[in-house]
Amino acid sequence: MKFNTKTIHGGQEHDLAFGSVMPPIYQTSTYAQSTPGGHKGYEYSRTHNPTRHALEKAFASIENGNHGLAFASGLAAIDAILKLLQSGDEVISTNDLYGGTYRLFTKIYEDFGIKFHFIGMENAEHIEDYINENTKLIWVETPTNPMLNIIDIVTTAQIAKKHNVLLGVDNTFATPYLQQPLDLGADIVMHSATKYLGGHSDLVMGALVVKDNGLAERLYFIQNASGAVCGPQDAFLALRGIKTLHIRMQRHCENGKAVATYLVNHPKIENVYWPGLENHPNHEVAKSQMNDFGGMVSFTTKGNNYEEAIKIVENFKIFTLAESLGGVESLAGHPASMTHASIPKENREKTGIVDSLIRLSVGIEDETDLIADLKQAID
Ligand SMILES: Cc1ncc(COP(=O)(O)O)c(C=O)c1O
């Protein structure tokens, strides 16, 4: 099955009771048993729920994996991966990553004795310098949030395999429409399904997909034992969202390109970060591992003035100033004061998150309206 068909049919079957084309929302916590253990495959909705199960099969299908798991949020999904580790283990992570992931690593798991190395991975060979016998996980976001850096997944996977270390890839920004990390050698692919997979800014959810049966078994155990699962209503909404992922992403990419091109030519703009630009430092890697370049675009203004950046985001009329990304509507954010405020200023600025940085999640509206909005807000 090709990807565009998988988003609609992958892992799905019509409802066995009445043939409903969409899976019913099984809004139940428990299931009747005829005798202890005599049930129809479902006992308790933290462990299994048919609507969630349908979604988990869709997750596995679109990411070319064998097992999908749905969680209450993207961070709950990352939390489940970290629970594979033990005190004394070490993790090597991209230094430019979602602020909430950084907070989870440093404010929760460091206290449990896990050591994190945050490094620039734009040159993947650099990773090997940080590997020792305690290294258990390499954590990669690509493209990164918010600097849109690109990490070479194939080379990173080869390094991870050589040292018997797990490679997890946060595929939130790219989605499987643009890149399929498991096929490039990653062990675990993770999503904030809150973003492009859901696609309509109406739910909070996380996803994990793996190929390996043993790894899946451990993650299912953690999912049930820790209990951060999503509810059936949200599972239904995410399934509905995934069915249009391919056409939404196509438009996100077209509009992303139009916005990046407009900003590059604007006299008040200093830097534009979008992996489709030929002067992006890892444009060639992006071309080799992605099918297109996505709808996330970041930029800075000349003079790097904090107040000016705030004024721009306040003046947008179509772009909405808000946290989050990946919905049909265009959003704008100011990472230094919003999504990445939990990262100390000094660390933030080392990775490029300066005071004037603005991050756009370019939606699927008409491109001319988006450009006109950027023009009036910046001018
Ligand atoms: C790249 C990335 N990973 C993970 C997360 C966390 O996901 P959630 O907000 O669904 O917990 C986010 C949220 O913005 C994100 O942008």
PDB file of N, CA, C and O and ligand atoms in Angstrom, residues 73-75 98 141 145 170 172 190 192 194-195 205 325, ligand 1:
ATOM      1  N   SER A  73      -0.033  12.339  25.765  1.00  0.00           N
ATOM      2  CA  SER A  73       0.633  13.520  25.208  1.00  0.00           C
ATOM      3  C   SER A  73       1.961  13.078  24.604  1.00  0.00           C
ATOM      4  O   SER A  73       2.418  11.949  24.870  1.00  0.00           O
ATOM      5  N   GLY A  74       2.578  13.981  23.844  1.00  0.00           N
ATOM      6  CA  GLY A  74       3.893  13.671  23.299  1.00  0.00           C
ATOM      7  C   GLY A  74       4.902  13.443  24.424  1.00  0.00           C
ATOM      8  O   GLY A  74       5.730  12.540  24.349  1.00  0.00           O
ATOM      9  N   LEU A  75       4.820  14.261  25.457  1.00  0.00           N
ATOM     10  CA  LEU A  75       5.775  14.102  26.562  1.00  0.00           C
ATOM     11  C   LEU A  75       5.567  12.778  27.293  1.00  0.00           C
ATOM     12  O   LEU A  75       6.522  12.160  27.758  1.00  0.00           O
ATOM     13  N   TYR A  98      12.752  20.514  21.615  1.00  0.00           N
ATOM     14  CA  TYR A  98      11.579  21.100  22.258  1.00  0.00           C
ATOM     15  C   TYR A  98      11.862  21.338  23.754  1.00  0.00           C
ATOM     16  O   TYR A  98      12.362  20.457  24.445  1.00  0.00           O
ATOM     17  N   GLU A 141      15.922  14.991  17.408  1.00  0.00           N
ATOM     18  CA  GLU A 141      14.789  15.689  16.813  1.00  0.00           C
ATOM     19  C   GLU A 141      15.276  16.160  15.454  1.00  0.00           C
ATOM     20  O   GLU A 141      16.344  16.778  15.376  1.00  0.00           O
ATOM     21  N   ASN A 145      13.350  21.725  16.779  1.00  0.00           N
ATOM     22  CA  ASN A 145      12.428  22.768  17.217  1.00  0.00           C
ATOM     23  C   ASN A 145      13.191  23.751  18.102  1.00  0.00           C
ATOM     24  O   ASN A 145      13.629  23.356  19.179  1.00  0.00           O
ATOM     25  N   ASP A 170      12.331  11.941  17.259  1.00  0.00           N
ATOM     26  CA  ASP A 170      11.100  12.724  17.379  1.00  0.00           C
ATOM     27  C   ASP A 170      10.760  13.225  15.976  1.00  0.00           C
ATOM     28  O   ASP A 170      11.439  14.104  15.441  1.00  0.00           O
ATOM     29  N   THR A 172       7.980  14.659  14.967  1.00  0.00           N
ATOM     30  CA  THR A 172       6.825  15.555  15.029  1.00  0.00           C
ATOM     31  C   THR A 172       6.802  16.565  13.888  1.00  0.00           C
ATOM     32  O   THR A 172       5.781  16.779  13.249  1.00  0.00           O
ATOM     33  N   MET A 190       8.883   8.748  17.465  1.00  0.00           N
ATOM     34  CA  MET A 190       7.957   9.351  18.422  1.00  0.00           C
ATOM     35  C   MET A 190       7.288  10.569  17.785  1.00  0.00           C
ATOM     36  O   MET A 190       7.877  11.244  16.926  1.00  0.00           O
ATOM     37  N   SER A 192       4.625  14.033  18.826  1.00  0.00           N
ATOM     38  CA  SER A 192       3.565  14.751  19.493  1.00  0.00           C
ATOM     39  C   SER A 192       2.441  14.734  18.455  1.00  0.00           C
ATOM     40  O   SER A 192       2.432  15.542  17.520  1.00  0.00           O
ATOM     41  N   THR A 194      -0.353  15.645  18.857  1.00  0.00           N
ATOM     42  CA  THR A 194      -1.035  16.928  19.049  1.00  0.00           C
ATOM     43  C   THR A 194      -0.895  17.805  17.808  1.00  0.00           C
ATOM     44  O   THR A 194      -1.747  18.660  17.543  1.00  0.00           O
ATOM     45  N   LYS A 195       0.208  17.586  17.064  1.00  0.00           N
ATOM     46  CA  LYS A 195       0.596  18.503  15.994  1.00  0.00           C
ATOM     47  C   LYS A 195       0.040  18.011  14.650  1.00  0.00           C
ATOM     48  O   LYS A 195      -1.158  17.946  14.475  1.00  0.00           O
ATOM     49  N   MET A 205      -1.846  14.553  22.328  1.00  0.00           N
ATOM     50  CA  MET A 205      -1.615  13.109  22.231  1.00  0.00           C
ATOM     51  C   MET A 205      -0.173  12.798  21.841  1.00  0.00           C
ATOM     52  O   MET A 205       0.484  13.613  21.187  1.00  0.00           O
ATOM     53  N   LEU A 325       1.768  23.844  17.097  1.00  0.00           N
ATOM     54  CA  LEU A 325       2.077  23.875  15.665  1.00  0.00           C
ATOM     55  C   LEU A 325       1.345  22.720  14.996  1.00  0.00           C
ATOM     56  O   LEU A 325       0.748  21.882  15.662  1.00  0.00           O
TER      57      LEU A 325
HETATM   58  C1  LIG B   1       9.019  18.483  18.662  1.00  0.00           C
HETATM   59  C2  LIG B   1       8.110  18.252  19.839  1.00  0.00           C
HETATM   60  N1  LIG B   1       8.238  17.126  20.560  1.00  0.00           N
HETATM   61  C3  LIG B   1       7.449  16.876  21.635  1.00  0.00           C
HETATM   62  C4  LIG B   1       6.487  17.774  22.045  1.00  0.00           C
HETATM   63  C5  LIG B   1       5.636  17.484  23.245  1.00  0.00           C
HETATM   64  O1  LIG B   1       4.378  17.065  22.845  1.00  0.00           O
HETATM   65  P1  LIG B   1       3.011  17.322  23.693  1.00  0.00           P
HETATM   66  O2  LIG B   1       2.827  18.789  23.800  1.00  0.00           O
HETATM   67  O3  LIG B   1       1.987  16.609  22.880  1.00  0.00           O
HETATM   68  O4  LIG B   1       3.247  16.668  25.025  1.00  0.00           O
HETATM   69  C6  LIG B   1       6.323  18.961  21.325  1.00  0.00           C
HETATM   70  C7  LIG B   1       5.311  19.957  21.751  1.00  0.00           C
HETATM   71  O5  LIG B   1       5.297  21.076  21.302  1.00  0.00           O
HETATM   72  C8  LIG B   1       7.161  19.209  20.198  1.00  0.00           C
HETATM   73  O6  LIG B   1       7.062  20.339  19.476  1.00  0.00           O
END
